[in-house]
Amino acid sequence: KQEVTQIPAALSVPEGENLVLNCSFTDSAIYNLQWFRQDPGKGLTSLLLIQSSQREQTSGRLNASLDKSSGRSTLYIAASQPGDSATYLCAVRRSGAGSYQLTFGKGTKLSVIP
Amino acid sequence: EAQVTQNPRYLITVTGKKLTVTCSQNMNHEYMSWYRQDPGLGLRQIYYSMNVEVTDKGDVPEGYKVSRKEKRNFPLILESPSPNQTSLYFCASASGSSYNEQFFGPGTRLTVL
């Protein structure tokens, strides 16, 4: 059974710092990995999607990498801003036809201090 | 605007009173799914649907029913809600294309007294 772990559970950084969020998964047979952002009491916003054949994806100040063989992904946030404060979730979709189920980590709660 | 909508957003009910949470997407997605989110447990899948009239159980289906009569709608039905179903519920959808990015609704906060 796939297990997804995110460390640390919470992170506090001063504004302007670059930071890395970590995600690890136990079964490397994945189809893709998706990073989400969740604001308190709100839904999930998709940030980046990395296919199993890809090594990284970039969107603005965000860069996500994937090392499938070692079961790890990182989300790099450059020049952090207070508006980046949220919980960040990673989710993996297992490989295999017809399997769309996502297995989520419990998230990293990020606080960016002005 | 491409989106997944859920109604109601907030609901307080009593044990045993049947309720339905609606989910609708306007992206013509084949795949739809329901998750619940609980503190310390994260998001867990309840049911999913690969297409119209095709549904299957996720990890925590007990106490829930779903139907997929139309492509755009995927309601979640609680026939006899219990307090342990108090949770934050999310509906999601994805296309059948090779990328399958999943899009989530805003959530429904359900309290069962």
CSV table of C-alpha atoms in Angstrom, one decimal:
chain,number,residue,atom,x,y,z
A,1,LYS,CA,0.0,0.0,0.0
A,2,GLN,CA,1.3,3.4,-1.0
A,3,GLU,CA,2.3,5.7,1.8
A,4,VAL,CA,3.2,9.4,1.3
A,5,THR,CA,5.1,11.3,3.9
A,6,GLN,CA,5.8,15.0,4.1
A,7,ILE,CA,8.5,16.5,6.3
A,8,PRO,CA,8.5,18.8,8.1
A,9,ALA,CA,4.8,19.0,9.2
A,10,ALA,CA,5.3,22.8,9.7
A,11,LEU,CA,7.8,25.4,8.6
A,12,SER,CA,8.2,29.0,9.4
A,13,VAL,CA,10.5,31.2,7.4
A,14,PRO,CA,11.2,35.0,7.0
A,15,GLU,CA,9.9,36.7,3.9
A,16,GLY,CA,12.3,36.5,0.9
A,17,GLU,CA,13.9,33.2,1.8
A,18,ASN,CA,14.1,30.3,-0.7
A,19,LEU,CA,12.7,27.1,0.8
A,20,VAL,CA,12.2,23.4,0.0
A,21,LEU,CA,9.3,21.2,0.9
A,22,ASN,CA,9.8,17.4,0.9
A,23,CYS,CA,7.6,14.5,-0.1
A,24,SER,CA,8.5,10.8,-0.1
A,25,PHE,CA,6.5,7.8,-1.2
A,26,THR,CA,7.0,4.1,-0.6
A,27,ASP,CA,5.9,2.6,-4.0
A,28,SER,CA,7.8,3.9,-7.0
A,29,ALA,CA,5.3,2.6,-9.4
A,30,ILE,CA,3.5,5.9,-9.8
A,31,TYR,CA,1.8,7.5,-12.8
A,32,ASN,CA,2.3,11.1,-11.7
A,33,LEU,CA,2.8,13.3,-8.7
A,34,GLN,CA,0.8,16.5,-8.0
A,35,TRP,CA,1.5,19.3,-5.6
A,36,PHE,CA,-1.4,21.2,-4.1
A,37,ARG,CA,-1.9,24.3,-2.0
A,38,GLN,CA,-4.7,24.5,0.6
A,39,ASP,CA,-5.6,27.7,2.4
A,40,PRO,CA,-7.4,27.4,5.8
A,41,GLY,CA,-11.0,26.2,5.3
A,42,LYS,CA,-10.6,26.2,1.5
A,43,GLY,CA,-10.2,23.8,-1.3
A,44,LEU,CA,-7.1,22.4,-3.0
A,45,THR,CA,-5.4,24.4,-5.7
A,46,SER,CA,-3.3,22.4,-8.1
A,47,LEU,CA,0.2,23.9,-8.3
A,48,LEU,CA,2.3,21.5,-10.4
A,49,LEU,CA,1.8,18.1,-12.0
A,50,ILE,CA,4.9,15.9,-12.8
A,51,GLN,CA,4.5,12.8,-14.9
A,52,SER,CA,6.5,9.7,-14.0
A,53,SER,CA,8.7,10.2,-17.0
A,54,GLN,CA,9.6,13.8,-16.1
A,55,ARG,CA,12.3,15.1,-13.7
A,56,GLU,CA,10.9,18.5,-12.9
A,57,GLN,CA,8.2,21.1,-13.6
A,58,THR,CA,8.3,24.9,-13.1
A,59,SER,CA,5.7,27.5,-12.7
A,60,GLY,CA,6.7,31.0,-11.8
A,61,ARG,CA,8.6,30.9,-8.4
A,62,LEU,CA,7.8,27.2,-8.0
A,63,ASN,CA,9.8,24.3,-9.1
A,64,ALA,CA,9.0,20.7,-8.4
A,65,SER,CA,11.4,17.8,-8.9
A,66,LEU,CA,10.7,14.1,-9.0
A,67,ASP,CA,13.1,11.2,-8.4
A,68,LYS,CA,10.9,8.2,-8.9
A,69,SER,CA,13.5,5.6,-8.2
A,70,SER,CA,14.3,6.9,-4.7
A,71,GLY,CA,10.6,7.8,-4.0
A,72,ARG,CA,11.1,11.5,-3.5
A,73,SER,CA,9.8,14.8,-4.7
A,74,THR,CA,10.7,18.3,-3.6
A,75,LEU,CA,8.8,21.6,-4.1
A,76,TYR,CA,11.2,24.6,-4.2
A,77,ILE,CA,9.7,28.0,-3.6
A,78,ALA,CA,11.9,31.0,-4.5
A,79,ALA,CA,11.8,34.4,-2.8
A,80,SER,CA,9.0,33.4,-0.4
A,81,GLN,CA,6.1,35.9,0.3
A,82,PRO,CA,3.6,36.1,3.1
A,83,GLY,CA,0.9,35.2,0.5
A,84,ASP,CA,2.7,31.8,0.1
A,85,SER,CA,1.5,30.9,3.7
A,86,ALA,CA,-0.7,27.8,3.3
A,87,THR,CA,-0.6,24.1,3.7
A,88,TYR,CA,1.2,22.3,0.8
A,89,LEU,CA,0.1,18.8,0.0
A,90,CYS,CA,1.7,16.3,-2.4
A,91,ALA,CA,-0.3,13.4,-3.9
A,92,VAL,CA,0.8,10.4,-6.0
A,93,ARG,CA,-1.3,8.6,-8.5
A,94,ARG,CA,-0.4,5.0,-8.9
A,95,SER,CA,0.4,3.5,-12.3
A,96,GLY,CA,-1.9,1.1,-14.1
A,97,ALA,CA,-4.8,1.5,-16.4
A,98,GLY,CA,-8.0,2.9,-14.9
A,99,SER,CA,-6.4,3.9,-11.6
A,100,TYR,CA,-6.9,7.6,-10.9
A,101,GLN,CA,-6.8,7.4,-7.1
A,102,LEU,CA,-4.5,9.9,-5.4
A,103,THR,CA,-2.7,9.0,-2.2
A,104,PHE,CA,-2.0,12.2,-0.2
A,105,GLY,CA,0.6,13.2,2.3
A,106,LYS,CA,-0.6,15.0,5.4
A,107,GLY,CA,0.9,18.2,4.3
A,108,THR,CA,3.5,20.8,5.3
A,109,LYS,CA,2.1,24.0,6.9
A,110,LEU,CA,4.1,26.9,5.7
A,111,SER,CA,4.2,30.3,7.4
A,112,VAL,CA,6.1,33.2,5.8
A,113,ILE,CA,6.8,35.9,8.3
A,114,PRO,CA,6.8,39.5,6.9
B,1,GLU,CA,-14.6,29.5,-15.9
B,2,ALA,CA,-13.5,25.9,-15.5
B,3,GLN,CA,-14.5,24.7,-12.1
B,4,VAL,CA,-15.8,22.1,-9.7
B,5,THR,CA,-18.7,23.3,-7.6
B,6,GLN,CA,-20.1,21.8,-4.5
B,7,ASN,CA,-23.3,22.5,-2.5
B,8,PRO,CA,-23.9,23.1,0.2
B,9,ARG,CA,-20.6,24.6,1.5
B,10,TYR,CA,-21.6,24.2,5.1
B,11,LEU,CA,-24.2,21.8,6.6
B,12,ILE,CA,-25.2,20.9,10.2
B,13,THR,CA,-27.5,18.0,10.5
B,14,VAL,CA,-28.6,15.4,13.0
B,15,THR,CA,-27.9,11.7,13.1
B,16,GLY,CA,-30.0,9.6,10.8
B,17,LYS,CA,-31.3,12.4,8.6
B,18,LYS,CA,-30.6,11.6,4.9
B,19,LEU,CA,-28.6,14.2,3.0
B,20,THR,CA,-27.0,14.8,-0.4
B,21,VAL,CA,-24.0,16.8,-1.2
B,22,THR,CA,-23.9,17.8,-4.9
B,23,CYS,CA,-20.9,18.1,-7.1
B,24,SER,CA,-20.8,19.4,-10.6
B,25,GLN,CA,-18.0,20.1,-13.1
B,26,ASN,CA,-18.0,22.1,-16.3
B,27,MET,CA,-14.8,20.7,-17.9
B,28,ASN,CA,-16.4,17.6,-19.5
B,29,HIS,CA,-14.2,15.4,-17.3
B,30,GLU,CA,-14.7,11.6,-17.4
B,31,TYR,CA,-13.3,11.0,-13.9
B,32,MET,CA,-14.9,12.3,-10.7
B,33,SER,CA,-14.1,11.4,-7.1
B,34,TRP,CA,-15.1,12.2,-3.5
B,35,TYR,CA,-12.6,12.6,-0.6
B,36,ARG,CA,-12.9,13.4,3.0
B,37,GLN,CA,-10.3,15.3,5.0
B,38,ASP,CA,-9.9,14.7,8.8
B,39,PRO,CA,-7.2,16.1,11.1
B,40,GLY,CA,-4.3,13.8,11.5
B,41,LEU,CA,-5.6,11.5,8.8
B,42,GLY,CA,-5.3,13.6,5.7
B,43,LEU,CA,-7.4,13.2,2.6
B,44,ARG,CA,-8.9,9.8,2.0
B,45,GLN,CA,-10.9,8.7,-1.1
B,46,ILE,CA,-14.5,7.6,-0.5
B,47,TYR,CA,-15.8,6.8,-4.0
B,48,TYR,CA,-14.8,7.5,-7.6
B,49,SER,CA,-16.3,7.3,-11.0
B,50,MET,CA,-14.5,6.6,-14.3
B,51,ASN,CA,-17.5,7.6,-16.4
B,52,VAL,CA,-21.3,7.8,-16.5
B,53,GLU,CA,-22.9,4.8,-14.7
B,54,VAL,CA,-19.4,3.5,-13.6
B,55,THR,CA,-18.6,3.9,-9.9
B,56,ASP,CA,-16.3,2.2,-7.5
B,57,LYS,CA,-15.3,2.2,-3.9
B,58,GLY,CA,-12.3,4.1,-2.6
B,59,ASP,CA,-10.6,3.5,0.8
B,60,VAL,CA,-13.4,4.6,3.1
B,61,PRO,CA,-16.8,3.9,1.4
B,62,GLU,CA,-18.8,2.7,4.4
B,63,GLY,CA,-21.9,4.9,5.1
B,64,TYR,CA,-21.8,6.6,1.7
B,65,LYS,CA,-23.5,6.2,-1.7
B,66,VAL,CA,-22.9,7.8,-5.0
B,67,SER,CA,-24.4,7.9,-8.5
B,68,ARG,CA,-23.2,9.1,-11.9
B,69,LYS,CA,-26.2,9.5,-14.1
B,70,GLU,CA,-24.8,12.5,-16.0
B,71,LYS,CA,-21.2,13.2,-16.9
B,72,ARG,CA,-21.1,16.6,-15.1
B,73,ASN,CA,-22.7,15.5,-11.8
B,74,PHE,CA,-21.5,13.2,-9.0
B,75,PRO,CA,-23.6,13.5,-5.9
B,76,LEU,CA,-22.6,12.1,-2.5
B,77,ILE,CA,-25.4,10.6,-0.5
B,78,LEU,CA,-25.4,9.9,3.2
B,79,GLU,CA,-28.5,7.7,3.9
B,80,SER,CA,-28.2,7.7,7.7
B,81,PRO,CA,-25.4,10.1,8.8
B,82,SER,CA,-23.6,9.5,12.0
B,83,PRO,CA,-21.3,11.8,14.0
B,84,ASN,CA,-18.2,10.0,12.7
B,85,GLN,CA,-19.0,11.3,9.3
B,86,THR,CA,-18.4,14.9,10.5
B,87,SER,CA,-15.7,16.0,8.2
B,88,LEU,CA,-14.6,18.2,5.3
B,89,TYR,CA,-15.6,16.7,2.0
B,90,PHE,CA,-14.0,17.4,-1.4
B,91,CYS,CA,-15.1,16.5,-4.9
B,92,ALA,CA,-12.5,16.3,-7.6
B,93,SER,CA,-12.5,15.7,-11.4
B,94,ALA,CA,-9.9,14.9,-14.1
B,95,SER,CA,-10.0,14.4,-17.8
B,96,GLY,CA,-9.2,11.1,-19.5
B,97,SER,CA,-6.2,12.6,-21.3
B,98,SER,CA,-2.7,11.4,-20.6
B,99,TYR,CA,-2.0,14.1,-18.0
B,100,ASN,CA,-5.0,13.6,-15.7
B,101,GLU,CA,-4.4,16.7,-13.6
B,102,GLN,CA,-7.1,16.6,-10.8
B,103,PHE,CA,-9.1,19.7,-10.0
B,104,PHE,CA,-10.9,20.0,-6.6
B,105,GLY,CA,-14.0,21.7,-5.5
B,106,PRO,CA,-14.1,24.3,-2.6
B,107,GLY,CA,-15.2,21.7,0.0
B,108,THR,CA,-18.3,21.0,2.1
B,109,ARG,CA,-18.0,21.2,5.9
B,110,LEU,CA,-20.4,18.7,7.3
B,111,THR,CA,-21.3,18.4,11.0
B,112,VAL,CA,-23.5,15.6,12.2
B,113,LEU,CA,-24.9,16.0,15.7
